[in-house]
XYZ file of C-alpha atoms in Angstrom:
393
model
C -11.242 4.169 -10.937
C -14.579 3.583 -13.407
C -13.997 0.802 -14.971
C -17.053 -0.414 -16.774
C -16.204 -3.620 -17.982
C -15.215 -6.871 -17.417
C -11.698 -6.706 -17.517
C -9.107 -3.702 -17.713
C -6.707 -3.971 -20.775
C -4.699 -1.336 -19.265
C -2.220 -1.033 -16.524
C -4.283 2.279 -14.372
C -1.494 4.162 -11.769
C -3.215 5.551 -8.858
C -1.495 9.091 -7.426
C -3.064 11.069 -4.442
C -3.882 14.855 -4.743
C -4.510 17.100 -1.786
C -8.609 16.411 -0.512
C -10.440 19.124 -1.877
C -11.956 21.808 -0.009
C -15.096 20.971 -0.069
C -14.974 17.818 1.796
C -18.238 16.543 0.771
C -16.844 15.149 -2.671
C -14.953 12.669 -0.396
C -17.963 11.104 1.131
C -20.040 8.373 -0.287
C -22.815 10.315 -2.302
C -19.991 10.773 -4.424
C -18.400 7.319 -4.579
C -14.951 8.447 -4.167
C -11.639 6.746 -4.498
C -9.556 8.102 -1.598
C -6.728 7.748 1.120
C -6.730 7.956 4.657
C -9.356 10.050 6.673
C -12.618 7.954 7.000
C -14.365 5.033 5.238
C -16.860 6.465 2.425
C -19.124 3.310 3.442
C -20.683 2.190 -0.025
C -23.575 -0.182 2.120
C -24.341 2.223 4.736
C -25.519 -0.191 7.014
C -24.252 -3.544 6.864
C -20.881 -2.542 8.126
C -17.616 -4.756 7.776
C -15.503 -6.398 10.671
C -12.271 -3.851 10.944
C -10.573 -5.602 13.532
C -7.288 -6.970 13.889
C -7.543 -10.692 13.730
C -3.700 -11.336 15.442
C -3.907 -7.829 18.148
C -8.125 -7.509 17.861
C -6.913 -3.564 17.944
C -8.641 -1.666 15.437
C -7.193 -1.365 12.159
C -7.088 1.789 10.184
C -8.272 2.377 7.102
C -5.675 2.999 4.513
C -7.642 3.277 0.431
C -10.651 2.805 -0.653
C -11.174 2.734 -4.804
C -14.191 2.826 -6.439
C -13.772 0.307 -9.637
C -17.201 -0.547 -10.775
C -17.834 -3.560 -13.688
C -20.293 -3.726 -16.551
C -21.119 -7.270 -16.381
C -24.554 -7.458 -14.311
C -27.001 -4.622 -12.878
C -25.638 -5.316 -9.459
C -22.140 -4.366 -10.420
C -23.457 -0.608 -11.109
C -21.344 0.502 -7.871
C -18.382 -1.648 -6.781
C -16.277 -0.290 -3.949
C -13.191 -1.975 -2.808
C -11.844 -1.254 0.760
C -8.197 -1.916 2.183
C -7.780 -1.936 6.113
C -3.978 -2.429 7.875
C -2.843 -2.620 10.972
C -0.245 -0.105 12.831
C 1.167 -2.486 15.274
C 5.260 -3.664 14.833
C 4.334 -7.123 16.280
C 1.395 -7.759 13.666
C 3.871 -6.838 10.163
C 3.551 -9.249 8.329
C 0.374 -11.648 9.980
C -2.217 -13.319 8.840
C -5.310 -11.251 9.802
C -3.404 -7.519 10.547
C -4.243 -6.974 6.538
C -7.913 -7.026 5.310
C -9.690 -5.889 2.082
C -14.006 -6.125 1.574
C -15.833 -5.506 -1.259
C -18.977 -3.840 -1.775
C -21.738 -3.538 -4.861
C -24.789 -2.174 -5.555
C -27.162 -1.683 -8.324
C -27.942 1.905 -9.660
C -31.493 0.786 -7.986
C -30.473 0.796 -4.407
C -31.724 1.530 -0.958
C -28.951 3.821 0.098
C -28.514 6.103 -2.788
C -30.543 8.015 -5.321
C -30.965 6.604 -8.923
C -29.450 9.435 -10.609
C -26.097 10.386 -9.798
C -24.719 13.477 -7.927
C -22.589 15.697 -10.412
C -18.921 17.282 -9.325
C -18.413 18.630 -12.094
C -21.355 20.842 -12.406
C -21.369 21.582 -8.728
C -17.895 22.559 -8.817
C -18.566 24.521 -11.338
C -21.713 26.061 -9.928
C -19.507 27.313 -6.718
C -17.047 28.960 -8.563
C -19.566 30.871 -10.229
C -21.497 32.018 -7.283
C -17.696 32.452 -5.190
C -16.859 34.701 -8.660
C -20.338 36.939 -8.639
C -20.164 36.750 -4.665
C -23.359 34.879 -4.365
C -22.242 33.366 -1.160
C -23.796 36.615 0.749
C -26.512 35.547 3.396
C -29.385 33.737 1.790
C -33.070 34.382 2.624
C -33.542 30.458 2.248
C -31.873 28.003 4.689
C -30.701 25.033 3.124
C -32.099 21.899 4.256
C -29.396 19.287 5.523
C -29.118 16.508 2.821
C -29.218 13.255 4.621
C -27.786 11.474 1.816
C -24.914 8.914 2.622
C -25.157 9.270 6.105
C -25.197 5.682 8.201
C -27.627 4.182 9.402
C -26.079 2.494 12.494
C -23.337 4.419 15.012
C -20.029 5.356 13.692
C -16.712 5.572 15.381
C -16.330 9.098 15.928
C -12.312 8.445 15.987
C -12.351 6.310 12.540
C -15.808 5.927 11.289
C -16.073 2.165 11.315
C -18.748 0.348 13.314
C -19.238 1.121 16.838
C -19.977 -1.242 19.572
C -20.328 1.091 22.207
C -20.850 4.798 23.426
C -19.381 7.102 26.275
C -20.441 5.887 29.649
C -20.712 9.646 30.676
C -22.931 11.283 28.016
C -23.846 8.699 25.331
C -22.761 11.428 22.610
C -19.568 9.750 21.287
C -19.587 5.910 19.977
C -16.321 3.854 19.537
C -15.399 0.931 18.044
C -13.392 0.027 20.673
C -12.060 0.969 24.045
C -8.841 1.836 22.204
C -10.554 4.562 20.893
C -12.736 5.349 23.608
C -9.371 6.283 25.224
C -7.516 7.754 22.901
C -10.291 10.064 21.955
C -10.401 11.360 25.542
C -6.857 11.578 25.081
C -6.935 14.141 22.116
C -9.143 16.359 24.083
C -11.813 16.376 21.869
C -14.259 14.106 24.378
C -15.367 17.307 26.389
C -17.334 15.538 29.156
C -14.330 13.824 30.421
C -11.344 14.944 29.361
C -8.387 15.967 31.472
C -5.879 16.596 28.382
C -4.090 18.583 26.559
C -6.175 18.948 23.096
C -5.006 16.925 20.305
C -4.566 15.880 16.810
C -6.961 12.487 15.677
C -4.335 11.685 12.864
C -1.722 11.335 15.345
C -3.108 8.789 17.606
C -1.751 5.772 16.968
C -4.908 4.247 16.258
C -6.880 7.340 14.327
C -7.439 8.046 11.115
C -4.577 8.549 8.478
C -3.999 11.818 6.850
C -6.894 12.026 4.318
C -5.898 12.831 -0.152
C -8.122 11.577 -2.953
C -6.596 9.109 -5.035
C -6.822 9.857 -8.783
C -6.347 7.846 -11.859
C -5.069 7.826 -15.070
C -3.356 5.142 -17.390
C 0.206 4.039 -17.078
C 2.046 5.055 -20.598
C 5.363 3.713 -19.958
C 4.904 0.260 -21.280
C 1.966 -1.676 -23.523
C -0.610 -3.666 -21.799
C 0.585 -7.275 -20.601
C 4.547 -6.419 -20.786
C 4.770 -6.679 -17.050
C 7.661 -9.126 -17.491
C 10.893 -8.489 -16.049
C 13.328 -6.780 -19.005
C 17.169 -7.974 -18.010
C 20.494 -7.492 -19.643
C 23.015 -10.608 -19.425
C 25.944 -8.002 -19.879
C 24.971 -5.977 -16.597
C 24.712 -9.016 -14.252
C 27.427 -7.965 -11.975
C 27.152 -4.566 -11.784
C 23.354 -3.797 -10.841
C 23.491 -4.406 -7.358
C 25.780 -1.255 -6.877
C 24.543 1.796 -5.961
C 24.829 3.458 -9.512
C 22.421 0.787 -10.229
C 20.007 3.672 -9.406
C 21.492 6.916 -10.857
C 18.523 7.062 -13.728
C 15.889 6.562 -11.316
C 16.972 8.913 -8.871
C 17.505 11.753 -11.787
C 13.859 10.777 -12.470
C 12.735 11.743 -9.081
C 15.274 15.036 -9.013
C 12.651 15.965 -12.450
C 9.911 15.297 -10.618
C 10.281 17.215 -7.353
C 11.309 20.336 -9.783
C 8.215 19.690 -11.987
C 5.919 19.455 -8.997
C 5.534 23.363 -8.395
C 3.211 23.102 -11.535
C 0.775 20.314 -9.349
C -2.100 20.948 -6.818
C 0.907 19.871 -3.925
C 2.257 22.384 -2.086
C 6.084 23.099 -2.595
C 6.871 21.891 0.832
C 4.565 18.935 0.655
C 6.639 18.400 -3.254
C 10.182 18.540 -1.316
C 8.857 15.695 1.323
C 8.023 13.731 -1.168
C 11.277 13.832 -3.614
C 13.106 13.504 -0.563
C 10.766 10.311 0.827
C 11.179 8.859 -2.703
C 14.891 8.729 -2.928
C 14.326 7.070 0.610
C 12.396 4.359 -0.854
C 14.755 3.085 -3.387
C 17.711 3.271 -0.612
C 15.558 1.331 1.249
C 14.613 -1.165 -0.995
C 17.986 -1.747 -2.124
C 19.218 -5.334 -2.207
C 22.779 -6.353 -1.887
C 22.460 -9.381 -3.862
C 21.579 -9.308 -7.712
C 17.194 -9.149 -7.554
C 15.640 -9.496 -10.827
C 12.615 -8.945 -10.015
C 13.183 -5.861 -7.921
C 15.178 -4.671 -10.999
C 11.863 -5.016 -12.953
C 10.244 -3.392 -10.111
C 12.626 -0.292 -10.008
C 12.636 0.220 -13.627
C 8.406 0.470 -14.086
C 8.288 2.214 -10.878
C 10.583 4.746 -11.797
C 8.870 6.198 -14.464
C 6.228 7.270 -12.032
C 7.649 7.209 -8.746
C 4.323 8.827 -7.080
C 2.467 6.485 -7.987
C 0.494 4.833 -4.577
C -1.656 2.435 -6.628
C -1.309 0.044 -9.487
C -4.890 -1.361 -11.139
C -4.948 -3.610 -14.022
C -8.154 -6.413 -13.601
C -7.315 -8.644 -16.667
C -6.986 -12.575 -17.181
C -3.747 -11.289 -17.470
C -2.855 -9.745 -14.376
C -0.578 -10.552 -11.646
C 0.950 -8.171 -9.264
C 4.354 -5.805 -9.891
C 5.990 -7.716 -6.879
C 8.714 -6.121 -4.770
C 11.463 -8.928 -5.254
C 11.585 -13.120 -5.704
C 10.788 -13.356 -2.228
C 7.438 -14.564 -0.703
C 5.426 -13.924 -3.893
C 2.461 -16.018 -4.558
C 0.308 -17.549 -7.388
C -3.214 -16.429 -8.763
C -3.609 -20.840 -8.303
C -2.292 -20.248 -4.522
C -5.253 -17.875 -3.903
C -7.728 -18.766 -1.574
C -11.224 -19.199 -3.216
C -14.201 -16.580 -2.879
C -16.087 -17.367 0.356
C -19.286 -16.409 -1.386
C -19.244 -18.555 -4.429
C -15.820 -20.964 -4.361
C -15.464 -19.326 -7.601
C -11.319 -18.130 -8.645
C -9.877 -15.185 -7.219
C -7.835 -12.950 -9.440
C -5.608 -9.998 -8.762
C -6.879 -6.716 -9.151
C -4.775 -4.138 -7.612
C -2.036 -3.474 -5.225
C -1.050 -0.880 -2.797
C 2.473 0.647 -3.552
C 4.643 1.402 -0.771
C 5.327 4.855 -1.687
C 1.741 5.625 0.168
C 3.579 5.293 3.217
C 5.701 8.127 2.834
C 2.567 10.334 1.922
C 1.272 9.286 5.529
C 4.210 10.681 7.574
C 4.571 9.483 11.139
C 0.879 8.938 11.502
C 1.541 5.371 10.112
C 3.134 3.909 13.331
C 5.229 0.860 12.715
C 2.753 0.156 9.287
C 5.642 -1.270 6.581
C 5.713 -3.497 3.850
C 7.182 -3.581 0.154
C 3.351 -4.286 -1.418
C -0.092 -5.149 -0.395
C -1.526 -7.494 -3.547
C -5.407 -7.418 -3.854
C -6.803 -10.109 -5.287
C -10.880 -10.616 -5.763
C -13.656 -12.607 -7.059
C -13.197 -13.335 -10.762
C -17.080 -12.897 -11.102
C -17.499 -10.458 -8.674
C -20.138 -12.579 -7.539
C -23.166 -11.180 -5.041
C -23.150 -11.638 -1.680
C -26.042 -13.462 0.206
C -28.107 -10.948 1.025
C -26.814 -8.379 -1.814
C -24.857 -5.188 -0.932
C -22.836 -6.831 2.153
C -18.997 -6.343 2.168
C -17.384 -9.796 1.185
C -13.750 -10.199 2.191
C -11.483 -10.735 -0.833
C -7.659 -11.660 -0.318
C -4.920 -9.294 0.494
C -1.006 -10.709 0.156
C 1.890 -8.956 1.988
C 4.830 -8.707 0.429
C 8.127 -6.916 2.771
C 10.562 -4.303 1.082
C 13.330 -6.610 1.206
């Protein structure tokens, strides 16, 4: 997401692609919007506080989206950042949810004035892979330092550590969760008595990693986010016909996905997920609002993201139930100043993380920030902004 204004006129769907193979373009030199894998810090430093407030487990990283403004020098880079955590007993709680937001100017201490381009160094490896330039060079490369921390990582989530292996000092943690799960996996060498295993599947590692992509929702004009109902189909939308059109959507979709960057199995997962999602969200009592949310949903049912940073704007909420006003907000810690909404996480994201998200469920996470984006005191630290849960049903 590049916004470069003050406000977006237009509703902006997030989808995830697979992470590309150079893995690089995922870190923060290139001030990525992604899913999963590991935080692409924006203030390399200055970390934020990713604990659970209700468990105090770690919580795992689920987006990050890079959304910058045009309204002041210091709004150049804007990254937002959306933590959850895995645990059944903290659904729901105050604290197991937590978003941060991060800006710099284009003058910064972390990152070079002038940007890194993909597109020309995409473009620049295809052409060597093409005229098989990648034979062994006379020159080494020297290692680009660019983006890399300044303080200790996590080596199981890449958050801030507050401590390192007793044993050999090589590994830091975050906490001694993953102190022991990472001896667990059988990646900690100097101690391990394991089996090897996967990171992802730890139930407090890192989430499958995809970047998240961006493109403008077409299925309705800017500001019709209002709920379209017919009197004459009162009694009958709570069967399960109710969702023949949307599920002959998804049908399209799985067929039309052999022409994407997923894989075919990855595309039969998903169509199959997807018709899970509605089942699950069904309600047996008329919902107008999840009608609403069913209908615009439908249209694109990958969708993982929905942006739209307007005066305007209010969330695409799940059903009547436990909604809340922009007025209910709580205020910017920084400056008092309004919050608005800004984006929200779609459920569908769930599916794309497979068993890897524990017990992690809801119906939508609703983002709200700083109507100013206001700086923090000093500049460049993460502020927390305010993230709502909302349940499928």
């Amino acid at each position: 997401v590049s916004t470069q204004s003050t406000t977006m006129d237009a509703i902006l769907l997030g989808f995830l692609e697979q992470a590309p193979s150079q893995q690089r373009y995922l870190t923060s030199p290139y001030f990525p919007s992604k899913a999963g894998g590991k935080p692409a810090w924006l203030n390399l430093r200055d970390l934020p506080d990713t604990k659970c407030e209700r468990c105090q487990g770690p919580l795992s990283f689920l987006l990050q989206v890079y959304a910058d403004l045009d309204v002041r020098e210091t709004t150049f880079h804007r990254s937002l950042y959306v933590f959850c955590c895995k645990q059944n007993d903290c659904q729901g709680k105050s604290g197991a949810y937590k978003a941060f937001r991060c800006q710099l100017g284009r003058q910064n201490e972390f990152f070079p004035y002038e940007l890194r381009d993909r597109a020309a160094e995409e473009e620049e490896e295809q052409r060597k892979a093409k005229s098989k330039a990648k034979a062994k060079s006379k020159t080494q490369k020297q290692p680009d330092n660019t983006g890399v921390c300044q303080i200790p990582l996590c080596v199981v989530c890449g958050c801030k550590a507050e401590s390192c292996c007793p044993s050999c000092s090589a590994f830091h943690y975050c906490s001694d969760i993953h102190r022991q799960e990472h001896r667990r996996s059988g990646s900690h060498q100097c101690e391990s008595t394991v089996e090897p295993g996967d990171l992802t599947s730890m139930s407090g590692g890192v989430l499958p990693e995809f970047e998240l992509v961006v493109e403008e929702d077409d299925t309705e004009p800017s500001g019709q986010q209002e709920e379209e109902d017919d009197e004459d189909e009162d009694e009958e939308q709570a069967d399960e016909g109710q969702f023949t059109h949307e599920l002959d959507l998804l049908r399209k979709y799985q067929e039309e996905q052999a022409q994407t960057k997923m894989t075919e199995s990855d595309s039969k997962l998903e169509g199959e997920l997807m018709e899970d999602l509605f089942k699950k969200m069904a309600v047996t009592d008329v919902d107008e609002t999840f009608t609403a949310f069913n209908t615009a949903v439908a249209h694109h049912p990958e969708q993982v993201l929905r942006y739209w940073r307007s005066p305007a704007s209010s969330p695409l909420w799940v059903s009547s139930a436990n909604q809340i006003a922009v007025s209910a907000v709580p205020p910017c810690p920084i400056c008092n100043g309004r919050r608005v909404f800004e984006f929200q996480v779609m459920p569908q994201i769930l599916y794309y993380m497979g068993e890897s998200i524990g017990d992690l469920d809801f119906g939508t996470l609703a983002v709200f920030t700083c109507e100013s984006s206001c700086d923090s005191a000093p500049p460049g630290h993460y502020v927390p902004e305010y993230v709502h849960y909302q349940a499928c049903k």
